[in-house]
PDB file of C-alpha atoms and ligand atoms in Angstrom:
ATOM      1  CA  UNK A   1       0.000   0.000   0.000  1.00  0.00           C
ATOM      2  CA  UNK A   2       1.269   3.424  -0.958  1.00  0.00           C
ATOM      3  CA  UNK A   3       2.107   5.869   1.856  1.00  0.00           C
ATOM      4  CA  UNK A   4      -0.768   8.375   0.992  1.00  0.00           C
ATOM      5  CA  UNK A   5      -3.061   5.572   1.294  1.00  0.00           C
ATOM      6  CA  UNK A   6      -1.919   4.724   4.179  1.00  0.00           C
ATOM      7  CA  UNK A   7      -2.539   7.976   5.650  1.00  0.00           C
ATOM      8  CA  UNK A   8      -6.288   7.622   5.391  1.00  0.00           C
ATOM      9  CA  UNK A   9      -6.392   5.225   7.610  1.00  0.00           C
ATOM     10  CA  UNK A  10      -4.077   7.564  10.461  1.00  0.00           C
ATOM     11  CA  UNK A  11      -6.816  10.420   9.721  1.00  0.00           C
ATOM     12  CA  UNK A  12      -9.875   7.984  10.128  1.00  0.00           C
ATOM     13  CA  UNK A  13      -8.340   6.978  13.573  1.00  0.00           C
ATOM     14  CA  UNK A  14      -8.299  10.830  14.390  1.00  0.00           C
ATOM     15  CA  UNK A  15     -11.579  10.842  13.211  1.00  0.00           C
ATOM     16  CA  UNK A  16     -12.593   8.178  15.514  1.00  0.00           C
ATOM     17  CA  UNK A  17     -11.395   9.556  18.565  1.00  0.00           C
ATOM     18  CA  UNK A  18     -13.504  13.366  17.526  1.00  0.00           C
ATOM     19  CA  UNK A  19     -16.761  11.056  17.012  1.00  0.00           C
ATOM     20  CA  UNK A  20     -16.182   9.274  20.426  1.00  0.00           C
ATOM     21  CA  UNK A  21     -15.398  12.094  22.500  1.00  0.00           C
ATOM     22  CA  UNK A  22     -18.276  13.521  21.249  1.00  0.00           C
ATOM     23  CA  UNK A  23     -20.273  10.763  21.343  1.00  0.00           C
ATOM     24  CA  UNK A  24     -19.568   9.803  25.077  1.00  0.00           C
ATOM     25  CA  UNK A  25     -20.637  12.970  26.059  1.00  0.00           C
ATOM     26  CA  UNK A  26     -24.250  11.831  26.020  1.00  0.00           C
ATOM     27  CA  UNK A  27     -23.456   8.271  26.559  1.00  0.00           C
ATOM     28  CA  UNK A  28     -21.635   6.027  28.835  1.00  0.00           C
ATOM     29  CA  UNK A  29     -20.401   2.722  26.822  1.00  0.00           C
ATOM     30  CA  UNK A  30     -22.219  -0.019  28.501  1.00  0.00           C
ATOM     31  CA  UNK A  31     -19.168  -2.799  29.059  1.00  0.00           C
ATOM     32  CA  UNK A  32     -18.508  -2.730  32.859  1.00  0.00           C
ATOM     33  CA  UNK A  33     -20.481  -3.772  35.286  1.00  0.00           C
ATOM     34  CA  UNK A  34     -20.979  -0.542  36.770  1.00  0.00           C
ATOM     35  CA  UNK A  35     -22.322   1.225  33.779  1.00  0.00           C
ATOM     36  CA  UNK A  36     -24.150  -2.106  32.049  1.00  0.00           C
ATOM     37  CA  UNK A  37     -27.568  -1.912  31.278  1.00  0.00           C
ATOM     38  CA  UNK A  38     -30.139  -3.651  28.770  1.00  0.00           C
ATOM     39  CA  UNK A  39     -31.173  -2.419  25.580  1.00  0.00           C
ATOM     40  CA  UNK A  40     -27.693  -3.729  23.981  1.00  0.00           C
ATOM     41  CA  UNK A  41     -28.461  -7.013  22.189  1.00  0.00           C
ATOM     42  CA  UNK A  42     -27.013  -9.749  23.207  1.00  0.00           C
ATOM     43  CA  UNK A  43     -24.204 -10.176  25.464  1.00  0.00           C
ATOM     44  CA  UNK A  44     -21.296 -12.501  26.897  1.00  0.00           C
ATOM     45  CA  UNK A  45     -19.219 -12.665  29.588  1.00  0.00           C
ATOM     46  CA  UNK A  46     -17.127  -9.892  30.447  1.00  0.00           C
ATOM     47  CA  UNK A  47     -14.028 -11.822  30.595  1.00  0.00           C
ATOM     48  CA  UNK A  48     -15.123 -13.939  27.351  1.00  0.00           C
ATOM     49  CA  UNK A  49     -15.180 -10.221  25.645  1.00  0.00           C
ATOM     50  CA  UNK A  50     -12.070  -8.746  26.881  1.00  0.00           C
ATOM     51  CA  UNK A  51     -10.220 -11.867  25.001  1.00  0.00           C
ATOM     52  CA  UNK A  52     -11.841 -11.549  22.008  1.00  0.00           C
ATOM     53  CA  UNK A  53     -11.979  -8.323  21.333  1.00  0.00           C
ATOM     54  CA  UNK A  54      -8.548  -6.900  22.856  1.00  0.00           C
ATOM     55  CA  UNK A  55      -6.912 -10.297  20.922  1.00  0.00           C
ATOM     56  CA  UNK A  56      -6.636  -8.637  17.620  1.00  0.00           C
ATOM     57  CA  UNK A  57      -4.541  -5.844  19.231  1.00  0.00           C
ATOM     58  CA  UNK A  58      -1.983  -8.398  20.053  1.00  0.00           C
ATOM     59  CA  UNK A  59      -1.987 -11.021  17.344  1.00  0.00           C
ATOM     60  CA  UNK A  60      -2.950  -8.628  14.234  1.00  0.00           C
ATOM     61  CA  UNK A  61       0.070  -6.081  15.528  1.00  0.00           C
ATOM     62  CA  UNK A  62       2.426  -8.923  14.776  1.00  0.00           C
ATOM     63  CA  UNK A  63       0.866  -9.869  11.521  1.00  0.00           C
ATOM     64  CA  UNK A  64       0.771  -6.569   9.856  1.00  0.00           C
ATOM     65  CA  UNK A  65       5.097  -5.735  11.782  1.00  0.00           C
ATOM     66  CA  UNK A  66       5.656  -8.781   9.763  1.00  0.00           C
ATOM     67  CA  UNK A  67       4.607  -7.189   6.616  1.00  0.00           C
ATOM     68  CA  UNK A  68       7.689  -4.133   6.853  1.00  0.00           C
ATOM     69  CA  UNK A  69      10.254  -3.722   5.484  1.00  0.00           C
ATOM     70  CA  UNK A  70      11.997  -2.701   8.658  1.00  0.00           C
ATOM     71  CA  UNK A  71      10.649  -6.195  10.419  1.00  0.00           C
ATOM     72  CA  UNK A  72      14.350  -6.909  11.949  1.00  0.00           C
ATOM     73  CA  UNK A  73      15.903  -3.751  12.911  1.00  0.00           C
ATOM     74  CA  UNK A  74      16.785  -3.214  16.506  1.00  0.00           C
ATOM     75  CA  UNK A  75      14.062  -0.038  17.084  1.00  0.00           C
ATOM     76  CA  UNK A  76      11.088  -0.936  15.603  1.00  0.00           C
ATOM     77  CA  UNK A  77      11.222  -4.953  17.467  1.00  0.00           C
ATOM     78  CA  UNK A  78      12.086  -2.788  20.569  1.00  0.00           C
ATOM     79  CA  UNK A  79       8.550  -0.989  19.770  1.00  0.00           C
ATOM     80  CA  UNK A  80       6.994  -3.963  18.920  1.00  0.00           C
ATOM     81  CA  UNK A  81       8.168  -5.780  22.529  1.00  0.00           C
ATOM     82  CA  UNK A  82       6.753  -2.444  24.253  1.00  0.00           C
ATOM     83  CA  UNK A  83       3.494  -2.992  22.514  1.00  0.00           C
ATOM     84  CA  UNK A  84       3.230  -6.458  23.049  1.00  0.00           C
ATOM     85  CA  UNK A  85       3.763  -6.337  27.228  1.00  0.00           C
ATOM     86  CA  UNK A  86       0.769  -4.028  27.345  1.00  0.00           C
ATOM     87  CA  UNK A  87      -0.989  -6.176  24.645  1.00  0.00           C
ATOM     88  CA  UNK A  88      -0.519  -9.950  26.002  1.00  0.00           C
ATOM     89  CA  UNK A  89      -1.073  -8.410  29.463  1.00  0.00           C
ATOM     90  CA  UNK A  90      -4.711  -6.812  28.553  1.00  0.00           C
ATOM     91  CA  UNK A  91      -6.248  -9.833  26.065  1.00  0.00           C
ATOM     92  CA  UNK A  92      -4.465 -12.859  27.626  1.00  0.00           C
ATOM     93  CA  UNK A  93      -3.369 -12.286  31.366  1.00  0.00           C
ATOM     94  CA  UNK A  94      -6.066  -9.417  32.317  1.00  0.00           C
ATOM     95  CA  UNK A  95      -9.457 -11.523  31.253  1.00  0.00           C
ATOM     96  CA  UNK A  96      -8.202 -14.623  33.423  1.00  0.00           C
ATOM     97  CA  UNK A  97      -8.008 -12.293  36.451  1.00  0.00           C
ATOM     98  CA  UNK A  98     -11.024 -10.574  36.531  1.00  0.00           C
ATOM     99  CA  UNK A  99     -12.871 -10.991  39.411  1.00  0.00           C
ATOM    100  CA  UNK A 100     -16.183  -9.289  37.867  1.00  0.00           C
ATOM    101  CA  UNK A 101     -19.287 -11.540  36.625  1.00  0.00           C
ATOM    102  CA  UNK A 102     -20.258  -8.663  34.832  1.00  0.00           C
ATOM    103  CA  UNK A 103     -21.807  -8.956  30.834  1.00  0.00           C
ATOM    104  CA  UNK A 104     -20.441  -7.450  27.788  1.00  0.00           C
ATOM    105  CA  UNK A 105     -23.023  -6.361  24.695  1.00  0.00           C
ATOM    106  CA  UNK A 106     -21.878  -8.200  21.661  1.00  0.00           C
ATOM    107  CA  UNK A 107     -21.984  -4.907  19.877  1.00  0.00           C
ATOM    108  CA  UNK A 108     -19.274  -3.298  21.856  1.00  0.00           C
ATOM    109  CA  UNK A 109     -17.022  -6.354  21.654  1.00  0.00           C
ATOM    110  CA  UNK A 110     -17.879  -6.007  17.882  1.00  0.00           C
ATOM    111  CA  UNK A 111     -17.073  -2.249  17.521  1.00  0.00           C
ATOM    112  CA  UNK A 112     -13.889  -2.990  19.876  1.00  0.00           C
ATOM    113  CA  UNK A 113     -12.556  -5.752  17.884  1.00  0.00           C
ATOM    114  CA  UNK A 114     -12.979  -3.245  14.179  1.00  0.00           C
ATOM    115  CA  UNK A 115     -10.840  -0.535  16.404  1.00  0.00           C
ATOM    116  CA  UNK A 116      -8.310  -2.749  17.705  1.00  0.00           C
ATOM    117  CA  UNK A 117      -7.851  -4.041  13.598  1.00  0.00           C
ATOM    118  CA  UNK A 118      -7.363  -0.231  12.703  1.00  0.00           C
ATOM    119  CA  UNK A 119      -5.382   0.629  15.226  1.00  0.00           C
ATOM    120  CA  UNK A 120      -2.607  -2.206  14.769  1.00  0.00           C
ATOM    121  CA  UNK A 121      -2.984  -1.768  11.595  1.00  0.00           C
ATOM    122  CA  UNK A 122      -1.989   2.252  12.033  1.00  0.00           C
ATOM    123  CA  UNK A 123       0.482   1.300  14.332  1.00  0.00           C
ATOM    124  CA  UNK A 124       2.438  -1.798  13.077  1.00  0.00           C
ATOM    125  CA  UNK A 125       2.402  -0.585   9.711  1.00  0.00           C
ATOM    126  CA  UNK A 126       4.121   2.500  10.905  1.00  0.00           C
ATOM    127  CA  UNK A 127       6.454   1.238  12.681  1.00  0.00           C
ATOM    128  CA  UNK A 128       7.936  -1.354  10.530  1.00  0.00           C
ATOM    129  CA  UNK A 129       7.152   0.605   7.087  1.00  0.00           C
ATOM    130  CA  UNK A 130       6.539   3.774   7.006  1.00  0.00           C
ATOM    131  CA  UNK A 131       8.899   5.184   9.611  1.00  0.00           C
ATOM    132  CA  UNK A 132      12.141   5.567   9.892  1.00  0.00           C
ATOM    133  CA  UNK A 133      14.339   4.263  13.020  1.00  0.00           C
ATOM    134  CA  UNK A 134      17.867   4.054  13.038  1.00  0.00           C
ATOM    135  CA  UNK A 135      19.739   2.562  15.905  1.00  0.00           C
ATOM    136  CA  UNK A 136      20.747   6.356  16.257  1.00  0.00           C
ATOM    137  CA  UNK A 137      16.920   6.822  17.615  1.00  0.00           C
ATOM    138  CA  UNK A 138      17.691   4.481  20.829  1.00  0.00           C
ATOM    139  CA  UNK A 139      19.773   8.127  22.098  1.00  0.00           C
ATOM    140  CA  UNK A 140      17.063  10.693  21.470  1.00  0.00           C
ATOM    141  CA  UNK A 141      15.870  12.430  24.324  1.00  0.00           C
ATOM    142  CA  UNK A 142      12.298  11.828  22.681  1.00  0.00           C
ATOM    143  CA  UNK A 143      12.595   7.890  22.918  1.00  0.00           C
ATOM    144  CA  UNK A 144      13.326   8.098  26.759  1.00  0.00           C
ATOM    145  CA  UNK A 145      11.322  10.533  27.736  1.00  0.00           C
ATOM    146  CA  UNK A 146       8.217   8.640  25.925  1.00  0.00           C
ATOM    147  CA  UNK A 147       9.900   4.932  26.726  1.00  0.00           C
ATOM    148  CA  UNK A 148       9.571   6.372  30.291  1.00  0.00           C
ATOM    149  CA  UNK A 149       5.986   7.454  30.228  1.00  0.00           C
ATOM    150  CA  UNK A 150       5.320   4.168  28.922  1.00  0.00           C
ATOM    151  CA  UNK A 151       6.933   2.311  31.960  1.00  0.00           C
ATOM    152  CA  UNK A 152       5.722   4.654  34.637  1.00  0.00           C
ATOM    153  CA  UNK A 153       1.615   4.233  32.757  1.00  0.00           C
ATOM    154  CA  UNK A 154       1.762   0.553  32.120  1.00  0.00           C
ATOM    155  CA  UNK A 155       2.955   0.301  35.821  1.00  0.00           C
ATOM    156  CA  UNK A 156       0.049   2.681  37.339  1.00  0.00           C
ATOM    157  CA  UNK A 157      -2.409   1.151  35.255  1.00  0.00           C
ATOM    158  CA  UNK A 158      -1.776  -2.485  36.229  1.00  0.00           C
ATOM    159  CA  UNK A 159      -1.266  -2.085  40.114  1.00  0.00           C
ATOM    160  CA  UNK A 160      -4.833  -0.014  39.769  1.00  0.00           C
ATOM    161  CA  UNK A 161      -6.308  -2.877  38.263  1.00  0.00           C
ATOM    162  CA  UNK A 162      -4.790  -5.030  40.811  1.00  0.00           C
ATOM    163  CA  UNK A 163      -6.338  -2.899  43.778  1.00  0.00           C
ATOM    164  CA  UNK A 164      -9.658  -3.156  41.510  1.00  0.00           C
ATOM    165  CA  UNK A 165      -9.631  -6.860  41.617  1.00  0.00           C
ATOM    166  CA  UNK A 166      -8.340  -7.051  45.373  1.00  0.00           C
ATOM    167  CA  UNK A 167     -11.568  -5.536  46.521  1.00  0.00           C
ATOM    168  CA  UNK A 168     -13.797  -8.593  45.069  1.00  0.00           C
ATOM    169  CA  UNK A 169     -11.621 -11.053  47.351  1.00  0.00           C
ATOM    170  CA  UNK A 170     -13.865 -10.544  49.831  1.00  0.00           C
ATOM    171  CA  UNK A 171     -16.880 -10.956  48.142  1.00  0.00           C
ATOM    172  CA  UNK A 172     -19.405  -9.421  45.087  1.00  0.00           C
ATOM    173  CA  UNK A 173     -19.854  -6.202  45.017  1.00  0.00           C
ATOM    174  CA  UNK A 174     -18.451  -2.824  44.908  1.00  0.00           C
ATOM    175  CA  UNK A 175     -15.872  -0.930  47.430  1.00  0.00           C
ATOM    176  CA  UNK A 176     -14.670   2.414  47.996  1.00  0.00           C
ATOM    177  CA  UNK A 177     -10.709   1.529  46.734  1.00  0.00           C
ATOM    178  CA  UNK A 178      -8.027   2.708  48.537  1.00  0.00           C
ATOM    179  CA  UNK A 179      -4.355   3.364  48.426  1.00  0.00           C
ATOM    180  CA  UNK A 180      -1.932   3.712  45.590  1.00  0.00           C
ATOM    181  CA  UNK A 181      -3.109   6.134  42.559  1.00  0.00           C
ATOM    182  CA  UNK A 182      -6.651   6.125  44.087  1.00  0.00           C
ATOM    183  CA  UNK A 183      -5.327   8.076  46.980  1.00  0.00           C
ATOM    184  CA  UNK A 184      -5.594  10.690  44.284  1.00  0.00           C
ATOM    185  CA  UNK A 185      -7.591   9.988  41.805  1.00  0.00           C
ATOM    186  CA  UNK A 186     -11.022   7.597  41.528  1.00  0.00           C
ATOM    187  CA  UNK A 187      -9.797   5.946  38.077  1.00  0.00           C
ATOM    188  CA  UNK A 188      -5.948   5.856  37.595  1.00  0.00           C
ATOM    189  CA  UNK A 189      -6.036   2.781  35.983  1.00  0.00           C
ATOM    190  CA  UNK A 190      -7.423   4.772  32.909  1.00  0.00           C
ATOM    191  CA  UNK A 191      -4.806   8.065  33.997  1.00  0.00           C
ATOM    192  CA  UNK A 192      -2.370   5.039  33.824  1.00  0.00           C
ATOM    193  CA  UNK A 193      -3.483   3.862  30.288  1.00  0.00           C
ATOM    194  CA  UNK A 194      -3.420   7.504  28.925  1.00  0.00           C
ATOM    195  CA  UNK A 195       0.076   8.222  30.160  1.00  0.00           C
ATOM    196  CA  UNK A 196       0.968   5.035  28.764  1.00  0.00           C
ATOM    197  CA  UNK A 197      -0.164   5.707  25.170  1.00  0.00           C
ATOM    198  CA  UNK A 198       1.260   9.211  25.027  1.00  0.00           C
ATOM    199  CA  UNK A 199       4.561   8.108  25.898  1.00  0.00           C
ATOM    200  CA  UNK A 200       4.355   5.533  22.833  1.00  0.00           C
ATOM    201  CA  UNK A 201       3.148   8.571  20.688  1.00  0.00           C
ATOM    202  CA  UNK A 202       6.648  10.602  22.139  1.00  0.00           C
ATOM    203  CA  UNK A 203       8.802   7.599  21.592  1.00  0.00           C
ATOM    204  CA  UNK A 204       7.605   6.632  18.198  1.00  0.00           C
ATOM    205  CA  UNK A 205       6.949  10.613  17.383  1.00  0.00           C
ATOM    206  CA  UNK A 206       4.618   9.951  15.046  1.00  0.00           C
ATOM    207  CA  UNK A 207       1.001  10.972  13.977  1.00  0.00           C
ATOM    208  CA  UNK A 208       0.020   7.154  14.452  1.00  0.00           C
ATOM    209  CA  UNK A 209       0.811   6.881  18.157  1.00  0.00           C
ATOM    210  CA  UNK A 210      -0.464  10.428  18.481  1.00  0.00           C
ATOM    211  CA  UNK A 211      -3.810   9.324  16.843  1.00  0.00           C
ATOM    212  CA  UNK A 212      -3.802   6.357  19.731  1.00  0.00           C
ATOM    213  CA  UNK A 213      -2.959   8.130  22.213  1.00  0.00           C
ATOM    214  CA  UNK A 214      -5.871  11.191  21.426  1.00  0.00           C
ATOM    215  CA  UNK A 215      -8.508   7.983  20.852  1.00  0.00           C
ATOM    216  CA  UNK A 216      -7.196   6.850  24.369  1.00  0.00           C
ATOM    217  CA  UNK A 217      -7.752  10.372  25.961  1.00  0.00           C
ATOM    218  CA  UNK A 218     -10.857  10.493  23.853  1.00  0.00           C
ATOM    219  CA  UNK A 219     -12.365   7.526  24.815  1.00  0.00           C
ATOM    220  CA  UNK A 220     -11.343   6.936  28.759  1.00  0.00           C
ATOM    221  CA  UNK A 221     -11.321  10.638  29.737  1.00  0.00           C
ATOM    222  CA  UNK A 222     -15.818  10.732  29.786  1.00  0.00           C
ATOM    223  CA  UNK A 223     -15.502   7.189  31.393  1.00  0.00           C
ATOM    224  CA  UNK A 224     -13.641   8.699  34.207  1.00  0.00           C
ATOM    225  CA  UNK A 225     -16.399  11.409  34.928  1.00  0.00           C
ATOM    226  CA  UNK A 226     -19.005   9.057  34.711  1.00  0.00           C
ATOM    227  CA  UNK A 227     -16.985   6.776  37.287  1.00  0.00           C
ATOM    228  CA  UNK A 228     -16.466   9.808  39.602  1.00  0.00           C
ATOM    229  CA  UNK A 229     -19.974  10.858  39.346  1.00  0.00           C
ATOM    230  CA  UNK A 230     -21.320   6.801  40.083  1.00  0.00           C
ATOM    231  CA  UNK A 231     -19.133   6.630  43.433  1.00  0.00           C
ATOM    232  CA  UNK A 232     -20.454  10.299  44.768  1.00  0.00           C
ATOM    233  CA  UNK A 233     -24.138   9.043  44.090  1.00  0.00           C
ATOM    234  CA  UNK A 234     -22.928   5.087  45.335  1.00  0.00           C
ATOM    235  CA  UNK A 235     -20.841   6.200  48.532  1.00  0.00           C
ATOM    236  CA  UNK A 236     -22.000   9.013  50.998  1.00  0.00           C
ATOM    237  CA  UNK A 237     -18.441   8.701  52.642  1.00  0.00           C
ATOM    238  CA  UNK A 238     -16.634   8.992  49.152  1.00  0.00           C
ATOM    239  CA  UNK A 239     -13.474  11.013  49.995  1.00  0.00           C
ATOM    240  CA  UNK A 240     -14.560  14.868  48.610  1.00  0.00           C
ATOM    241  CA  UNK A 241     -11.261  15.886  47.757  1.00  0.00           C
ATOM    242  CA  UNK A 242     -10.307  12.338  45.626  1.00  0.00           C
ATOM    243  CA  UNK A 243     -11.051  13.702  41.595  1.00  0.00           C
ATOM    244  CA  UNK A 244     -11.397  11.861  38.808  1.00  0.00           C
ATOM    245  CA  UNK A 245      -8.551  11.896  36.913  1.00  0.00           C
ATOM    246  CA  UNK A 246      -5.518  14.532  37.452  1.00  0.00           C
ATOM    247  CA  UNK A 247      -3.994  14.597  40.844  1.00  0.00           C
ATOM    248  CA  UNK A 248      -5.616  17.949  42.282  1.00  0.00           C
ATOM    249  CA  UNK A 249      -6.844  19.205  39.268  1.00  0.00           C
ATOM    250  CA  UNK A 250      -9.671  17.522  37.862  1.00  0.00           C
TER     251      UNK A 250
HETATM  252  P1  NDP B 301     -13.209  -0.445  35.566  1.00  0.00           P
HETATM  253  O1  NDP B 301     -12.366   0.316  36.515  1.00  0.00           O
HETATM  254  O2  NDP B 301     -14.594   0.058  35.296  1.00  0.00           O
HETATM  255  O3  NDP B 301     -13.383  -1.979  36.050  1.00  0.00           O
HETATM  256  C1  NDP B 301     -12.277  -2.829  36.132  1.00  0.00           C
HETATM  257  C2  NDP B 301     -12.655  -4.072  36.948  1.00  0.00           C
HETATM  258  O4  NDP B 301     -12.726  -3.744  38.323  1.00  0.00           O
HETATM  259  C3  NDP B 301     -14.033  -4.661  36.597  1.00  0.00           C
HETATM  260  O5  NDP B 301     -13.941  -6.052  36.756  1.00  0.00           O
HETATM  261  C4  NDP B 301     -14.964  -4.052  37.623  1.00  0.00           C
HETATM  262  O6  NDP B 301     -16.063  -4.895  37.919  1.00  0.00           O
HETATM  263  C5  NDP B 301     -14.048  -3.951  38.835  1.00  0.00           C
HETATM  264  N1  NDP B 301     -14.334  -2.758  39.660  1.00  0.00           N
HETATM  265  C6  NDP B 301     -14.282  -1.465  39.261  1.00  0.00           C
HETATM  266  N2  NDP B 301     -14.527  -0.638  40.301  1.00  0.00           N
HETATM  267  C7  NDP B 301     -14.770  -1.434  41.372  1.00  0.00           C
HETATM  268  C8  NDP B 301     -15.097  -1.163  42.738  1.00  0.00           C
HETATM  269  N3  NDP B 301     -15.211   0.090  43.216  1.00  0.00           N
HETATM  270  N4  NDP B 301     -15.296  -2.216  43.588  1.00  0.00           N
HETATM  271  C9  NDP B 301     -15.164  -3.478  43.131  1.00  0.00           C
HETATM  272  N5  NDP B 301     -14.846  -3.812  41.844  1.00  0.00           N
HETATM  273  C10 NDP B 301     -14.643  -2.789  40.971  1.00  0.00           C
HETATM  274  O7  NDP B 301     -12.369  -0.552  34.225  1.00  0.00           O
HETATM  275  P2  NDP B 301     -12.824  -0.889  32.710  1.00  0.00           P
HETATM  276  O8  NDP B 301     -13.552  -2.181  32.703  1.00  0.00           O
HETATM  277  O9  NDP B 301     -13.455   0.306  32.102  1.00  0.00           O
HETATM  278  O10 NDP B 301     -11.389  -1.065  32.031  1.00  0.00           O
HETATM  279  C11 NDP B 301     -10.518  -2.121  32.404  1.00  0.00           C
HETATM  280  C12 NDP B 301      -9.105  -1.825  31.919  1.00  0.00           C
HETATM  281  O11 NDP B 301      -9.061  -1.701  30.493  1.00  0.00           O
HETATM  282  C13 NDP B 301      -8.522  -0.518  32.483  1.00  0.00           C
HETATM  283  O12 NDP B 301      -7.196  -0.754  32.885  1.00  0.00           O
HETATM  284  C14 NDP B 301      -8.572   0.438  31.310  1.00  0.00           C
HETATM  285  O13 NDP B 301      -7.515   1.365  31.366  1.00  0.00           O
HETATM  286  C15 NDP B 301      -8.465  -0.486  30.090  1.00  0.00           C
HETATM  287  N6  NDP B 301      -9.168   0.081  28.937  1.00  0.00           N
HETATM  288  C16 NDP B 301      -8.476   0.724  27.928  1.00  0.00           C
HETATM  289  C17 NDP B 301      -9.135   1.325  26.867  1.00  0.00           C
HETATM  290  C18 NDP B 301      -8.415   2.115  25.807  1.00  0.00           C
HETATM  291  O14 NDP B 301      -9.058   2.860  25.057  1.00  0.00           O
HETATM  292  N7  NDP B 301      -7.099   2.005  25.654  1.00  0.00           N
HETATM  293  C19 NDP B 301     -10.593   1.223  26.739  1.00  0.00           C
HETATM  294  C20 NDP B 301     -11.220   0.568  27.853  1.00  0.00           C
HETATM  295  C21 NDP B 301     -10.534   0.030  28.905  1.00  0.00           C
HETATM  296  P3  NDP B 301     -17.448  -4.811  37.082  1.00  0.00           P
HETATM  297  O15 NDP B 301     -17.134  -5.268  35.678  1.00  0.00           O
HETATM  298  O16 NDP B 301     -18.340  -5.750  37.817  1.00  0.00           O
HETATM  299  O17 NDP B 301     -17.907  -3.382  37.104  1.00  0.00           O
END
């Protein structure tokens, strides 16, 4: 595929993320427990659709790396390892740990699955194709910096999910959770997630990982309101000064 082809597909991923930002203003995405509701179609289990539909994300990624040019050069397989940790973590260790008996609609896993295609598709292609990165990258300021954000968001995001599942080992239910990044905020595994994919879009400086990262922002950011909002109305006691998703701020 020709480079300006190509392209389309980085601009319909920016696209994406303007329609879902917008569109999550007015509603939330039913796949959690918390925010599930009928009216969806059919559904499966929760941990049945977090395989299939975060799968793709993993095992397409490889596919379309293998298609570059650049396949075995020492930066892009370094990007593709980086993708891969938060990748195998999310569709093959995450779904096995879940602790929810929650219900996914069909349709989300469907529309999930069709972003996940796009966006390793956007991605892999990039960064065994279309980009360019010489060993010479592994010393710019721009790959730390963004290797770094990666580290520090996969790490935040994981350990919040951890605390998540920790408060179902007592039982069903939901818990005020405690400690960590919730001392600050009520949803840092998403803060996590979003730091993570912006330091992939520094360390890969490209319009693909920014158009990730943006979707991320796009589609997690409303989620995190409507989480805050659900624990004020859910817990009396909720702390008052914990916010929903920057430290202080917001
Ligand atoms: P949630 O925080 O809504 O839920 C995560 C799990 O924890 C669920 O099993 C949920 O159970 C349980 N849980 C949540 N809050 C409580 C509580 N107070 N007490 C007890 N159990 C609780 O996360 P999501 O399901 O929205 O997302 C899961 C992960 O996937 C996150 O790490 C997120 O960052 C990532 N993600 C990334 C996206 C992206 O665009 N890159 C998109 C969506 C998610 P239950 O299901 O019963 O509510």
């Amino acid at each position: 595929m020709p480079e300006g082809a190509y392209r389309w597909f980085v601009y319909a991923e920016l696209a994406l993320a303007a329609v879902t930002f917008v569109a999550l203003q007015f509603v939330v995405a039913p796949y959690g427990g918390r925010h599930g509701r009928g009216g969806w179609g059919p559904t499966v289990p929760a941990r049945v659709g977090w395989l299939v539909m975060e799968a793709p994300a993993s095992v397409l990624f490889v596919v379309f790396y293998l298609l570059g040019s650049h396949r075995w050069e020492p930066v892009p397989l370094l990007f593709l390892l980086l993708w891969q940790v938060h990748y195998v973590y999310r569709a093959f260790v995450y779904p096995f740990l879940m602790r929810s008996g929650s219900r996914m609609p069909v349709l989300v896993m469907g529309l999930a699955i069709l972003f996940n295609v796009l966006n390793a598709w956007v991605n892999a292609r990039w960064i065994s194709e279309y980009g360019t990165y010489p060993v010479a990258w592994l010393a710019d300021p721009r790959f730390w910096i963004g290797a770094a954000l990666f580290a520090g968001g996969l790490t935040l995001n994981v350990r919040s999910d951890r605390t998540l599942r920790r408060l179902r080992r007592t039982g069903d239910g939901y818990r005020i959770p405690a400690g960590g990044g919730f001392r600050y905020v009520s949803s840092p595994n998403y803060l996590g997630e979003m730091i993570e994919w912006t330091g992939w879009a520094v360390a890969t400086w490209s319009l693909a990982g920014t158009a990730f990262a943006l979707y991320t922002i796009a589609n997690l950011a409303p989620r995190a309101f409507a989480n805050q909002r659900w624990y004020r109305e859910t817990f009396p006691d909720y702390p008052p000064e914990r916010r929903a998703l920057l430290p202080f701020l917001l």
